[in-house]
Amino acid sequence: RVMADDQAQTTLSPTKPVDATSKVYLIDGSGYIFRAYHALPPLTRASDGLPVGAVSGFCNMLWKFICEMKAGEKPSHLAVVFDRSEKTFRNELYPQYKAHRPPAPEDLIPQFPLMREAARAFGLPVVEMEGFEADDLIATYARQAAKAGAHVTIVSSDKDLMQLIEDGIIHLFDPMKQKPIGPAEVMEKFGVTPDKVIDAQALIGDSTDNVPGCPGIGPKTAAELINLYGTVEAVLERAGEIKQPKRREALIANADLIRISKDLVTLRDNVEGADPIETFALDDPDPKLLIGFLESMGFRTLTKRV
């Protein structure tokens, strides 16, 4: 089923309630795409020269994830979440957001729809929504599942998703390093607990996404300020008390940018219009569909493994 542009697009799986016995997995599909693209040399399909290197890497990553999943950790629900469009509500808040990013490589562009087709061939629901980033949808589903008592695993190493971590409830799993990311790893990365990551990021900014933050405030100083005052708003309210002149002046002069930065880095966990998480019940892939897709791509080695 394909939904309207202003709603999530998803393929539907069998419906199964989400409760305290559920294990919900949310795969950061967009993160998978770029890791797959940069991990392998260029590859073209023999039949027509279509670039398929990223699709090959993407399929291999999905297969590896499925095969290495331990029996006791097998998901009850799973979805692959993608970015739908370059422009989101964040561009309305701050037009320069991600404005300096170069366009996607030409040989990657025709592979985007194929990777969605690949996920569906593996029997996995595909979710994306106009106007929101994949991270917002992941945040929405993670919170919904946690509220229902489920255990949530977000398959990604994206630091922006660290704000969602709740000890024993929601954690990240780094698919490249094959290890979980919890509160200890967040503390090592940001110097604050997961619930303070947004505040730290608001001060630090992010050059990759063109989030301004506060000039002159790095991760170490941001952690020091947040741990001392509690929140970024408290830091700004009491900026005049800060003894270091440069730090004090930077915070006062850039208060508006810091507040905008907080809005930019805060994931929306209440996105409306997406299909219910109950429709992500994990089911075995259709062998004919999966083998057919892999053969159509010319992935002989993976086809044999499957």
PDB file of C-alpha atoms in Angstrom:
ATOM      1  CA  ARG A   1       0.000   0.000   0.000  1.00  0.00           C
ATOM      2  CA  VAL A   2       1.309   3.451  -0.922  1.00  0.00           C
ATOM      3  CA  MET A   3      -0.075   6.294   1.163  1.00  0.00           C
ATOM      4  CA  ALA A   4      -0.458   9.975   0.322  1.00  0.00           C
ATOM      5  CA  ASP A   5       2.650  12.177   0.171  1.00  0.00           C
ATOM      6  CA  ASP A   6       1.846  13.810   3.495  1.00  0.00           C
ATOM      7  CA  GLN A   7       1.699  10.459   5.220  1.00  0.00           C
ATOM      8  CA  ALA A   8       4.183   7.675   5.800  1.00  0.00           C
ATOM      9  CA  GLN A   9       4.784   5.265   2.949  1.00  0.00           C
ATOM     10  CA  THR A  10       5.018   1.703   4.151  1.00  0.00           C
ATOM     11  CA  THR A  11       4.540  -1.879   3.145  1.00  0.00           C
ATOM     12  CA  LEU A  12       2.228  -3.677   5.527  1.00  0.00           C
ATOM     13  CA  SER A  13       3.116  -6.782   7.536  1.00  0.00           C
ATOM     14  CA  PRO A  14       0.862  -8.987   9.660  1.00  0.00           C
ATOM     15  CA  THR A  15      -0.601  -7.098  12.600  1.00  0.00           C
ATOM     16  CA  LYS A  16       0.571  -8.032  16.084  1.00  0.00           C
ATOM     17  CA  PRO A  17       0.048  -6.055  19.326  1.00  0.00           C
ATOM     18  CA  VAL A  18       3.074  -4.433  20.954  1.00  0.00           C
ATOM     19  CA  ASP A  19       3.358  -5.181  24.671  1.00  0.00           C
ATOM     20  CA  ALA A  20       5.847  -6.044  27.409  1.00  0.00           C
ATOM     21  CA  THR A  21       6.836  -9.256  25.614  1.00  0.00           C
ATOM     22  CA  SER A  22       7.706  -7.435  22.377  1.00  0.00           C
ATOM     23  CA  LYS A  23      11.155  -6.798  20.963  1.00  0.00           C
ATOM     24  CA  VAL A  24      10.932  -3.913  18.510  1.00  0.00           C
ATOM     25  CA  TYR A  25      13.785  -3.248  16.085  1.00  0.00           C
ATOM     26  CA  LEU A  26      14.023  -0.060  14.023  1.00  0.00           C
ATOM     27  CA  ILE A  27      16.701  -0.042  11.332  1.00  0.00           C
ATOM     28  CA  ASP A  28      18.110   3.309  10.246  1.00  0.00           C
ATOM     29  CA  GLY A  29      17.806   2.615   6.529  1.00  0.00           C
ATOM     30  CA  SER A  30      19.373   5.894   5.448  1.00  0.00           C
ATOM     31  CA  GLY A  31      22.406   5.166   7.607  1.00  0.00           C
ATOM     32  CA  TYR A  32      22.649   1.724   6.014  1.00  0.00           C
ATOM     33  CA  ILE A  33      22.536   3.269   2.533  1.00  0.00           C
ATOM     34  CA  PHE A  34      25.537   5.534   2.956  1.00  0.00           C
ATOM     35  CA  ARG A  35      27.566   2.963   4.849  1.00  0.00           C
ATOM     36  CA  ALA A  36      26.852   0.473   2.073  1.00  0.00           C
ATOM     37  CA  TYR A  37      27.777   2.999  -0.623  1.00  0.00           C
ATOM     38  CA  HIS A  38      31.123   3.908   0.929  1.00  0.00           C
ATOM     39  CA  ALA A  39      32.025   0.390   2.058  1.00  0.00           C
ATOM     40  CA  LEU A  40      32.222  -1.206  -1.391  1.00  0.00           C
ATOM     41  CA  PRO A  41      33.829  -0.310  -4.727  1.00  0.00           C
ATOM     42  CA  PRO A  42      31.508   0.703  -7.584  1.00  0.00           C
ATOM     43  CA  LEU A  43      29.540  -2.180  -9.071  1.00  0.00           C
ATOM     44  CA  THR A  44      27.289  -2.289 -12.109  1.00  0.00           C
ATOM     45  CA  ARG A  45      24.716  -4.836 -13.201  1.00  0.00           C
ATOM     46  CA  ALA A  46      26.065  -6.904 -16.086  1.00  0.00           C
ATOM     47  CA  SER A  47      22.807  -6.867 -18.042  1.00  0.00           C
ATOM     48  CA  ASP A  48      22.446  -3.095 -18.409  1.00  0.00           C
ATOM     49  CA  GLY A  49      25.242  -1.296 -16.543  1.00  0.00           C
ATOM     50  CA  LEU A  50      22.947  -0.044 -13.759  1.00  0.00           C
ATOM     51  CA  PRO A  51      24.932   0.981 -10.640  1.00  0.00           C
ATOM     52  CA  VAL A  52      24.123  -1.540  -7.887  1.00  0.00           C
ATOM     53  CA  GLY A  53      27.112  -1.393  -5.532  1.00  0.00           C
ATOM     54  CA  ALA A  54      25.192   0.282  -2.712  1.00  0.00           C
ATOM     55  CA  VAL A  55      22.239  -2.074  -3.218  1.00  0.00           C
ATOM     56  CA  SER A  56      24.626  -5.025  -2.929  1.00  0.00           C
ATOM     57  CA  GLY A  57      26.122  -3.673   0.279  1.00  0.00           C
ATOM     58  CA  PHE A  58      22.670  -2.881   1.647  1.00  0.00           C
ATOM     59  CA  CYS A  59      21.417  -6.420   0.952  1.00  0.00           C
ATOM     60  CA  ASN A  60      24.500  -7.969   2.496  1.00  0.00           C
ATOM     61  CA  MET A  61      24.091  -5.826   5.615  1.00  0.00           C
ATOM     62  CA  LEU A  62      20.445  -6.887   5.963  1.00  0.00           C
ATOM     63  CA  TRP A  63      21.326 -10.547   5.450  1.00  0.00           C
ATOM     64  CA  LYS A  64      24.193 -10.357   7.954  1.00  0.00           C
ATOM     65  CA  PHE A  65      21.917  -8.698  10.498  1.00  0.00           C
ATOM     66  CA  ILE A  66      19.221 -11.340  10.056  1.00  0.00           C
ATOM     67  CA  CYS A  67      21.646 -14.267  10.174  1.00  0.00           C
ATOM     68  CA  GLU A  68      23.592 -13.070  13.211  1.00  0.00           C
ATOM     69  CA  MET A  69      20.515 -12.296  15.273  1.00  0.00           C
ATOM     70  CA  LYS A  70      20.436 -14.570  18.309  1.00  0.00           C
ATOM     71  CA  ALA A  71      17.314 -16.648  18.848  1.00  0.00           C
ATOM     72  CA  GLY A  72      16.486 -14.944  22.144  1.00  0.00           C
ATOM     73  CA  GLU A  73      16.860 -11.520  20.573  1.00  0.00           C
ATOM     74  CA  LYS A  74      14.748 -12.135  17.483  1.00  0.00           C
ATOM     75  CA  PRO A  75      12.452  -9.165  16.864  1.00  0.00           C
ATOM     76  CA  SER A  76       8.711  -9.439  17.212  1.00  0.00           C
ATOM     77  CA  HIS A  77       8.436  -6.221  15.176  1.00  0.00           C
ATOM     78  CA  LEU A  78      10.888  -4.684  12.732  1.00  0.00           C
ATOM     79  CA  ALA A  79      10.857  -1.849  10.210  1.00  0.00           C
ATOM     80  CA  VAL A  80      13.411  -0.138   7.981  1.00  0.00           C
ATOM     81  CA  VAL A  81      13.081   3.648   8.184  1.00  0.00           C
ATOM     82  CA  PHE A  82      14.306   5.995   5.446  1.00  0.00           C
ATOM     83  CA  ASP A  83      14.627   9.713   4.816  1.00  0.00           C
ATOM     84  CA  ARG A  84      11.985  10.684   2.259  1.00  0.00           C
ATOM     85  CA  SER A  85      13.052  14.147   1.137  1.00  0.00           C
ATOM     86  CA  GLU A  86      15.847  16.659   1.555  1.00  0.00           C
ATOM     87  CA  LYS A  87      13.526  19.420   2.800  1.00  0.00           C
ATOM     88  CA  THR A  88      11.863  19.004   6.211  1.00  0.00           C
ATOM     89  CA  PHE A  89      10.277  21.225   8.840  1.00  0.00           C
ATOM     90  CA  ARG A  90      13.816  21.978  10.055  1.00  0.00           C
ATOM     91  CA  ASN A  91      14.530  23.930   6.876  1.00  0.00           C
ATOM     92  CA  GLU A  92      11.588  26.170   7.729  1.00  0.00           C
ATOM     93  CA  LEU A  93      13.043  26.762  11.189  1.00  0.00           C
ATOM     94  CA  TYR A  94      16.519  27.437   9.842  1.00  0.00           C
ATOM     95  CA  PRO A  95      16.959  27.680   6.042  1.00  0.00           C
ATOM     96  CA  GLN A  96      20.698  27.009   6.299  1.00  0.00           C
ATOM     97  CA  TYR A  97      20.064  23.572   7.854  1.00  0.00           C
ATOM     98  CA  LYS A  98      22.032  21.028   5.780  1.00  0.00           C
ATOM     99  CA  ALA A  99      22.190  23.678   3.027  1.00  0.00           C
ATOM    100  CA  HIS A 100      25.910  23.187   2.431  1.00  0.00           C
ATOM    101  CA  ARG A 101      25.656  19.434   1.866  1.00  0.00           C
ATOM    102  CA  PRO A 102      26.621  18.352  -1.641  1.00  0.00           C
ATOM    103  CA  PRO A 103      24.020  16.478  -3.701  1.00  0.00           C
ATOM    104  CA  ALA A 104      24.038  12.682  -3.580  1.00  0.00           C
ATOM    105  CA  PRO A 105      26.541  11.024  -5.938  1.00  0.00           C
ATOM    106  CA  GLU A 106      25.070  10.478  -9.397  1.00  0.00           C
ATOM    107  CA  ASP A 107      25.586   6.727  -9.289  1.00  0.00           C
ATOM    108  CA  LEU A 108      23.781   6.498  -5.933  1.00  0.00           C
ATOM    109  CA  ILE A 109      20.578   8.296  -6.948  1.00  0.00           C
ATOM    110  CA  PRO A 110      19.102   5.451  -9.074  1.00  0.00           C
ATOM    111  CA  GLN A 111      19.866   3.019  -6.245  1.00  0.00           C
ATOM    112  CA  PHE A 112      17.628   4.715  -3.648  1.00  0.00           C
ATOM    113  CA  PRO A 113      14.358   3.112  -4.825  1.00  0.00           C
ATOM    114  CA  LEU A 114      16.115  -0.233  -5.308  1.00  0.00           C
ATOM    115  CA  MET A 115      17.153  -0.318  -1.668  1.00  0.00           C
ATOM    116  CA  ARG A 116      13.570   0.183  -0.594  1.00  0.00           C
ATOM    117  CA  GLU A 117      12.616  -2.622  -2.965  1.00  0.00           C
ATOM    118  CA  ALA A 118      15.379  -4.743  -1.402  1.00  0.00           C
ATOM    119  CA  ALA A 119      14.012  -4.234   2.118  1.00  0.00           C
ATOM    120  CA  ARG A 120      10.544  -5.238   0.943  1.00  0.00           C
ATOM    121  CA  ALA A 121      12.022  -8.321  -0.761  1.00  0.00           C
ATOM    122  CA  PHE A 122      13.436  -9.321   2.618  1.00  0.00           C
ATOM    123  CA  GLY A 123       9.894  -9.082   3.987  1.00  0.00           C
ATOM    124  CA  LEU A 124      10.596  -5.923   5.982  1.00  0.00           C
ATOM    125  CA  PRO A 125       8.195  -2.958   6.250  1.00  0.00           C
ATOM    126  CA  VAL A 126       9.569   0.243   4.740  1.00  0.00           C
ATOM    127  CA  VAL A 127       8.619   3.566   6.342  1.00  0.00           C
ATOM    128  CA  GLU A 128       9.295   7.135   5.204  1.00  0.00           C
ATOM    129  CA  MET A 129       7.416  10.413   5.429  1.00  0.00           C
ATOM    130  CA  GLU A 130       7.479  13.709   3.595  1.00  0.00           C
ATOM    131  CA  GLY A 131       8.626  16.624   5.756  1.00  0.00           C
ATOM    132  CA  PHE A 132      10.302  14.530   8.447  1.00  0.00           C
ATOM    133  CA  GLU A 133      13.639  12.813   8.785  1.00  0.00           C
ATOM    134  CA  ALA A 134      14.014   9.102   9.406  1.00  0.00           C
ATOM    135  CA  ASP A 135      15.223   9.955  12.910  1.00  0.00           C
ATOM    136  CA  ASP A 136      11.871  11.581  13.739  1.00  0.00           C
ATOM    137  CA  LEU A 137       9.963   8.471  12.697  1.00  0.00           C
ATOM    138  CA  ILE A 138      12.381   6.276  14.637  1.00  0.00           C
ATOM    139  CA  ALA A 139      11.862   8.491  17.695  1.00  0.00           C
ATOM    140  CA  THR A 140       8.079   8.279  17.329  1.00  0.00           C
ATOM    141  CA  TYR A 141       8.006   4.494  17.054  1.00  0.00           C
ATOM    142  CA  ALA A 142      10.623   4.002  19.776  1.00  0.00           C
ATOM    143  CA  ARG A 143       8.609   6.079  22.255  1.00  0.00           C
ATOM    144  CA  GLN A 144       5.362   4.325  21.310  1.00  0.00           C
ATOM    145  CA  ALA A 145       6.916   0.905  21.808  1.00  0.00           C
ATOM    146  CA  ALA A 146       8.572   1.883  25.091  1.00  0.00           C
ATOM    147  CA  LYS A 147       5.277   3.257  26.385  1.00  0.00           C
ATOM    148  CA  ALA A 148       3.693  -0.123  25.623  1.00  0.00           C
ATOM    149  CA  GLY A 149       6.395  -1.816  27.708  1.00  0.00           C
ATOM    150  CA  ALA A 150       8.400  -3.233  24.810  1.00  0.00           C
ATOM    151  CA  HIS A 151      12.173  -3.452  24.555  1.00  0.00           C
ATOM    152  CA  VAL A 152      13.429  -1.296  21.681  1.00  0.00           C
ATOM    153  CA  THR A 153      16.609  -1.657  19.636  1.00  0.00           C
ATOM    154  CA  ILE A 154      17.533   1.061  17.143  1.00  0.00           C
ATOM    155  CA  VAL A 155      20.003  -0.336  14.617  1.00  0.00           C
ATOM    156  CA  SER A 156      22.211   2.676  13.999  1.00  0.00           C
ATOM    157  CA  SER A 157      25.366   4.387  15.187  1.00  0.00           C
ATOM    158  CA  ASP A 158      23.965   7.888  14.543  1.00  0.00           C
ATOM    159  CA  LYS A 159      24.842  10.131  17.485  1.00  0.00           C
ATOM    160  CA  ASP A 160      21.620  12.116  16.959  1.00  0.00           C
ATOM    161  CA  LEU A 161      19.622   9.061  18.067  1.00  0.00           C
ATOM    162  CA  MET A 162      21.471   8.839  21.389  1.00  0.00           C
ATOM    163  CA  GLN A 163      18.931  11.228  22.926  1.00  0.00           C
ATOM    164  CA  LEU A 164      16.365   8.399  22.754  1.00  0.00           C
ATOM    165  CA  ILE A 165      18.297   5.942  24.909  1.00  0.00           C
ATOM    166  CA  GLU A 166      16.561   4.788  28.090  1.00  0.00           C
ATOM    167  CA  ASP A 167      18.502   2.310  30.196  1.00  0.00           C
ATOM    168  CA  GLY A 168      17.011  -1.159  29.848  1.00  0.00           C
ATOM    169  CA  ILE A 169      14.246   0.074  27.539  1.00  0.00           C
ATOM    170  CA  ILE A 170      15.666   1.760  24.424  1.00  0.00           C
ATOM    171  CA  HIS A 171      19.213   1.266  23.197  1.00  0.00           C
ATOM    172  CA  LEU A 172      21.155   1.616  19.983  1.00  0.00           C
ATOM    173  CA  PHE A 173      22.997  -1.190  18.260  1.00  0.00           C
ATOM    174  CA  ASP A 174      25.986  -0.232  16.116  1.00  0.00           C
ATOM    175  CA  PRO A 175      25.786  -2.537  13.066  1.00  0.00           C
ATOM    176  CA  MET A 176      29.370  -1.861  12.037  1.00  0.00           C
ATOM    177  CA  LYS A 177      31.032  -2.470  15.405  1.00  0.00           C
ATOM    178  CA  GLN A 178      28.428  -5.078  16.338  1.00  0.00           C
ATOM    179  CA  LYS A 179      27.912  -3.684  19.836  1.00  0.00           C
ATOM    180  CA  PRO A 180      25.104  -2.022  21.811  1.00  0.00           C
ATOM    181  CA  ILE A 181      25.195   1.681  22.659  1.00  0.00           C
ATOM    182  CA  GLY A 182      23.755   2.578  26.048  1.00  0.00           C
ATOM    183  CA  PRO A 183      24.093   5.299  28.701  1.00  0.00           C
ATOM    184  CA  ALA A 184      27.796   4.540  29.304  1.00  0.00           C
ATOM    185  CA  GLU A 185      28.641   5.062  25.632  1.00  0.00           C
ATOM    186  CA  VAL A 186      26.607   8.276  25.565  1.00  0.00           C
ATOM    187  CA  MET A 187      28.509   9.567  28.584  1.00  0.00           C
ATOM    188  CA  GLU A 188      31.777   8.713  26.824  1.00  0.00           C
ATOM    189  CA  LYS A 189      30.650  10.532  23.668  1.00  0.00           C
ATOM    190  CA  PHE A 190      28.988  13.644  25.107  1.00  0.00           C
ATOM    191  CA  GLY A 191      29.939  13.727  28.785  1.00  0.00           C
ATOM    192  CA  VAL A 192      26.258  13.828  29.769  1.00  0.00           C
ATOM    193  CA  THR A 193      23.416  11.352  30.304  1.00  0.00           C
ATOM    194  CA  PRO A 194      21.075  10.564  27.350  1.00  0.00           C
ATOM    195  CA  ASP A 195      18.353  12.905  28.632  1.00  0.00           C
ATOM    196  CA  LYS A 196      20.838  15.803  28.400  1.00  0.00           C
ATOM    197  CA  VAL A 197      22.167  15.050  24.911  1.00  0.00           C
ATOM    198  CA  ILE A 198      19.830  17.600  23.288  1.00  0.00           C
ATOM    199  CA  ASP A 199      21.073  20.336  25.615  1.00  0.00           C
ATOM    200  CA  ALA A 200      24.708  19.479  24.922  1.00  0.00           C
ATOM    201  CA  GLN A 201      24.133  19.351  21.161  1.00  0.00           C
ATOM    202  CA  ALA A 202      22.391  22.742  21.255  1.00  0.00           C
ATOM    203  CA  LEU A 203      25.632  24.265  22.551  1.00  0.00           C
ATOM    204  CA  ILE A 204      28.046  22.201  20.464  1.00  0.00           C
ATOM    205  CA  GLY A 205      26.215  22.500  17.160  1.00  0.00           C
ATOM    206  CA  ASP A 206      26.916  20.167  14.262  1.00  0.00           C
ATOM    207  CA  SER A 207      29.010  21.210  11.276  1.00  0.00           C
ATOM    208  CA  THR A 208      27.815  18.183   9.282  1.00  0.00           C
ATOM    209  CA  ASP A 209      24.182  19.342   9.411  1.00  0.00           C
ATOM    210  CA  ASN A 210      25.009  23.059   9.641  1.00  0.00           C
ATOM    211  CA  VAL A 211      23.525  23.370  13.138  1.00  0.00           C
ATOM    212  CA  PRO A 212      25.136  26.582  14.466  1.00  0.00           C
ATOM    213  CA  GLY A 213      25.379  25.943  18.211  1.00  0.00           C
ATOM    214  CA  CYS A 214      27.530  28.401  20.139  1.00  0.00           C
ATOM    215  CA  PRO A 215      30.855  29.422  18.582  1.00  0.00           C
ATOM    216  CA  GLY A 216      33.747  28.550  20.871  1.00  0.00           C
ATOM    217  CA  ILE A 217      31.815  25.948  22.868  1.00  0.00           C
ATOM    218  CA  GLY A 218      33.053  22.416  22.250  1.00  0.00           C
ATOM    219  CA  PRO A 219      31.891  19.072  23.654  1.00  0.00           C
ATOM    220  CA  LYS A 220      33.946  19.300  26.840  1.00  0.00           C
ATOM    221  CA  THR A 221      32.752  22.802  27.747  1.00  0.00           C
ATOM    222  CA  ALA A 222      29.165  21.986  26.789  1.00  0.00           C
ATOM    223  CA  ALA A 223      29.174  18.950  29.090  1.00  0.00           C
ATOM    224  CA  GLU A 224      30.660  21.024  31.901  1.00  0.00           C
ATOM    225  CA  LEU A 225      27.974  23.700  31.543  1.00  0.00           C
ATOM    226  CA  ILE A 226      25.051  21.264  31.231  1.00  0.00           C
ATOM    227  CA  ASN A 227      26.209  19.164  34.172  1.00  0.00           C
ATOM    228  CA  LEU A 228      26.601  22.339  36.248  1.00  0.00           C
ATOM    229  CA  TYR A 229      23.354  24.132  35.353  1.00  0.00           C
ATOM    230  CA  GLY A 230      21.124  21.217  34.290  1.00  0.00           C
ATOM    231  CA  THR A 231      19.675  22.470  30.995  1.00  0.00           C
ATOM    232  CA  VAL A 232      20.660  24.734  28.135  1.00  0.00           C
ATOM    233  CA  GLU A 233      17.907  27.186  29.137  1.00  0.00           C
ATOM    234  CA  ALA A 234      19.380  27.392  32.621  1.00  0.00           C
ATOM    235  CA  VAL A 235      22.803  28.026  31.097  1.00  0.00           C
ATOM    236  CA  LEU A 236      21.422  30.915  29.048  1.00  0.00           C
ATOM    237  CA  GLU A 237      19.454  32.349  31.964  1.00  0.00           C
ATOM    238  CA  ARG A 238      22.558  32.378  34.144  1.00  0.00           C
ATOM    239  CA  ALA A 239      25.118  33.178  31.453  1.00  0.00           C
ATOM    240  CA  GLY A 240      25.890  36.491  33.128  1.00  0.00           C
ATOM    241  CA  GLU A 241      27.219  34.605  36.162  1.00  0.00           C
ATOM    242  CA  ILE A 242      29.857  32.708  34.161  1.00  0.00           C
ATOM    243  CA  LYS A 243      33.335  33.912  35.116  1.00  0.00           C
ATOM    244  CA  GLN A 244      35.189  33.182  31.864  1.00  0.00           C
ATOM    245  CA  PRO A 245      34.675  36.348  29.734  1.00  0.00           C
ATOM    246  CA  LYS A 246      34.837  34.738  26.281  1.00  0.00           C
ATOM    247  CA  ARG A 247      32.487  31.938  27.287  1.00  0.00           C
ATOM    248  CA  ARG A 248      30.051  34.351  28.940  1.00  0.00           C
ATOM    249  CA  GLU A 249      30.035  36.748  25.967  1.00  0.00           C
ATOM    250  CA  ALA A 250      29.614  33.935  23.428  1.00  0.00           C
ATOM    251  CA  LEU A 251      26.607  32.514  25.261  1.00  0.00           C
ATOM    252  CA  ILE A 252      24.903  35.900  25.615  1.00  0.00           C
ATOM    253  CA  ALA A 253      25.585  36.929  22.010  1.00  0.00           C
ATOM    254  CA  ASN A 254      24.414  33.637  20.511  1.00  0.00           C
ATOM    255  CA  ALA A 255      21.418  32.840  22.719  1.00  0.00           C
ATOM    256  CA  ASP A 256      18.962  32.896  19.803  1.00  0.00           C
ATOM    257  CA  LEU A 257      21.119  30.597  17.683  1.00  0.00           C
ATOM    258  CA  ILE A 258      21.495  28.201  20.600  1.00  0.00           C
ATOM    259  CA  ARG A 259      17.721  28.018  21.029  1.00  0.00           C
ATOM    260  CA  ILE A 260      17.276  27.420  17.298  1.00  0.00           C
ATOM    261  CA  SER A 261      19.940  24.726  17.502  1.00  0.00           C
ATOM    262  CA  LYS A 262      18.022  22.984  20.262  1.00  0.00           C
ATOM    263  CA  ASP A 263      14.904  22.931  18.078  1.00  0.00           C
ATOM    264  CA  LEU A 264      16.930  21.525  15.181  1.00  0.00           C
ATOM    265  CA  VAL A 265      18.521  18.674  17.133  1.00  0.00           C
ATOM    266  CA  THR A 266      15.381  17.696  19.046  1.00  0.00           C
ATOM    267  CA  LEU A 267      13.811  14.655  17.413  1.00  0.00           C
ATOM    268  CA  ARG A 268      10.045  14.775  16.980  1.00  0.00           C
ATOM    269  CA  ASP A 269       8.650  11.756  18.809  1.00  0.00           C
ATOM    270  CA  ASN A 270       4.979  12.463  18.061  1.00  0.00           C
ATOM    271  CA  VAL A 271       4.803  12.356  14.259  1.00  0.00           C
ATOM    272  CA  GLU A 272       1.215  11.808  13.148  1.00  0.00           C
ATOM    273  CA  GLY A 273      -0.012   9.963  10.073  1.00  0.00           C
ATOM    274  CA  ALA A 274       2.366   7.009  10.183  1.00  0.00           C
ATOM    275  CA  ASP A 275       1.033   3.463  10.185  1.00  0.00           C
ATOM    276  CA  PRO A 276       0.618   1.801  13.597  1.00  0.00           C
ATOM    277  CA  ILE A 277       3.671   0.041  14.952  1.00  0.00           C
ATOM    278  CA  GLU A 278       1.537  -3.104  15.249  1.00  0.00           C
ATOM    279  CA  THR A 279       1.816  -3.472  11.455  1.00  0.00           C
ATOM    280  CA  PHE A 280       5.567  -4.114  11.771  1.00  0.00           C
ATOM    281  CA  ALA A 281       5.132  -7.695  12.989  1.00  0.00           C
ATOM    282  CA  LEU A 282       8.110  -9.661  11.686  1.00  0.00           C
ATOM    283  CA  ASP A 283       7.368 -12.407   9.202  1.00  0.00           C
ATOM    284  CA  ASP A 284       9.541 -14.657   7.056  1.00  0.00           C
ATOM    285  CA  PRO A 285      10.271 -13.270   3.586  1.00  0.00           C
ATOM    286  CA  ASP A 286       8.626 -14.780   0.538  1.00  0.00           C
ATOM    287  CA  PRO A 287      11.418 -17.001  -0.893  1.00  0.00           C
ATOM    288  CA  LYS A 288      10.359 -16.452  -4.508  1.00  0.00           C
ATOM    289  CA  LEU A 289      10.217 -12.676  -4.069  1.00  0.00           C
ATOM    290  CA  LEU A 290      13.587 -12.487  -2.321  1.00  0.00           C
ATOM    291  CA  ILE A 291      15.433 -14.834  -4.666  1.00  0.00           C
ATOM    292  CA  GLY A 292      13.798 -13.150  -7.639  1.00  0.00           C
ATOM    293  CA  PHE A 293      14.986  -9.724  -6.529  1.00  0.00           C
ATOM    294  CA  LEU A 294      18.554 -10.879  -5.819  1.00  0.00           C
ATOM    295  CA  GLU A 295      18.751 -12.643  -9.180  1.00  0.00           C
ATOM    296  CA  SER A 296      17.392  -9.569 -10.969  1.00  0.00           C
ATOM    297  CA  MET A 297      20.218  -7.547  -9.423  1.00  0.00           C
ATOM    298  CA  GLY A 298      22.820 -10.116 -10.445  1.00  0.00           C
ATOM    299  CA  PHE A 299      23.929 -10.829  -6.852  1.00  0.00           C
ATOM    300  CA  ARG A 300      25.023 -14.426  -7.446  1.00  0.00           C
ATOM    301  CA  THR A 301      27.002 -14.946  -4.228  1.00  0.00           C
ATOM    302  CA  LEU A 302      24.263 -13.637  -1.948  1.00  0.00           C
ATOM    303  CA  THR A 303      21.617 -15.526  -3.905  1.00  0.00           C
ATOM    304  CA  LYS A 304      23.476 -18.782  -3.198  1.00  0.00           C
ATOM    305  CA  ARG A 305      23.757 -17.932   0.516  1.00  0.00           C
ATOM    306  CA  VAL A 306      20.065 -17.140   0.788  1.00  0.00           C
TER     307      VAL A 306
END
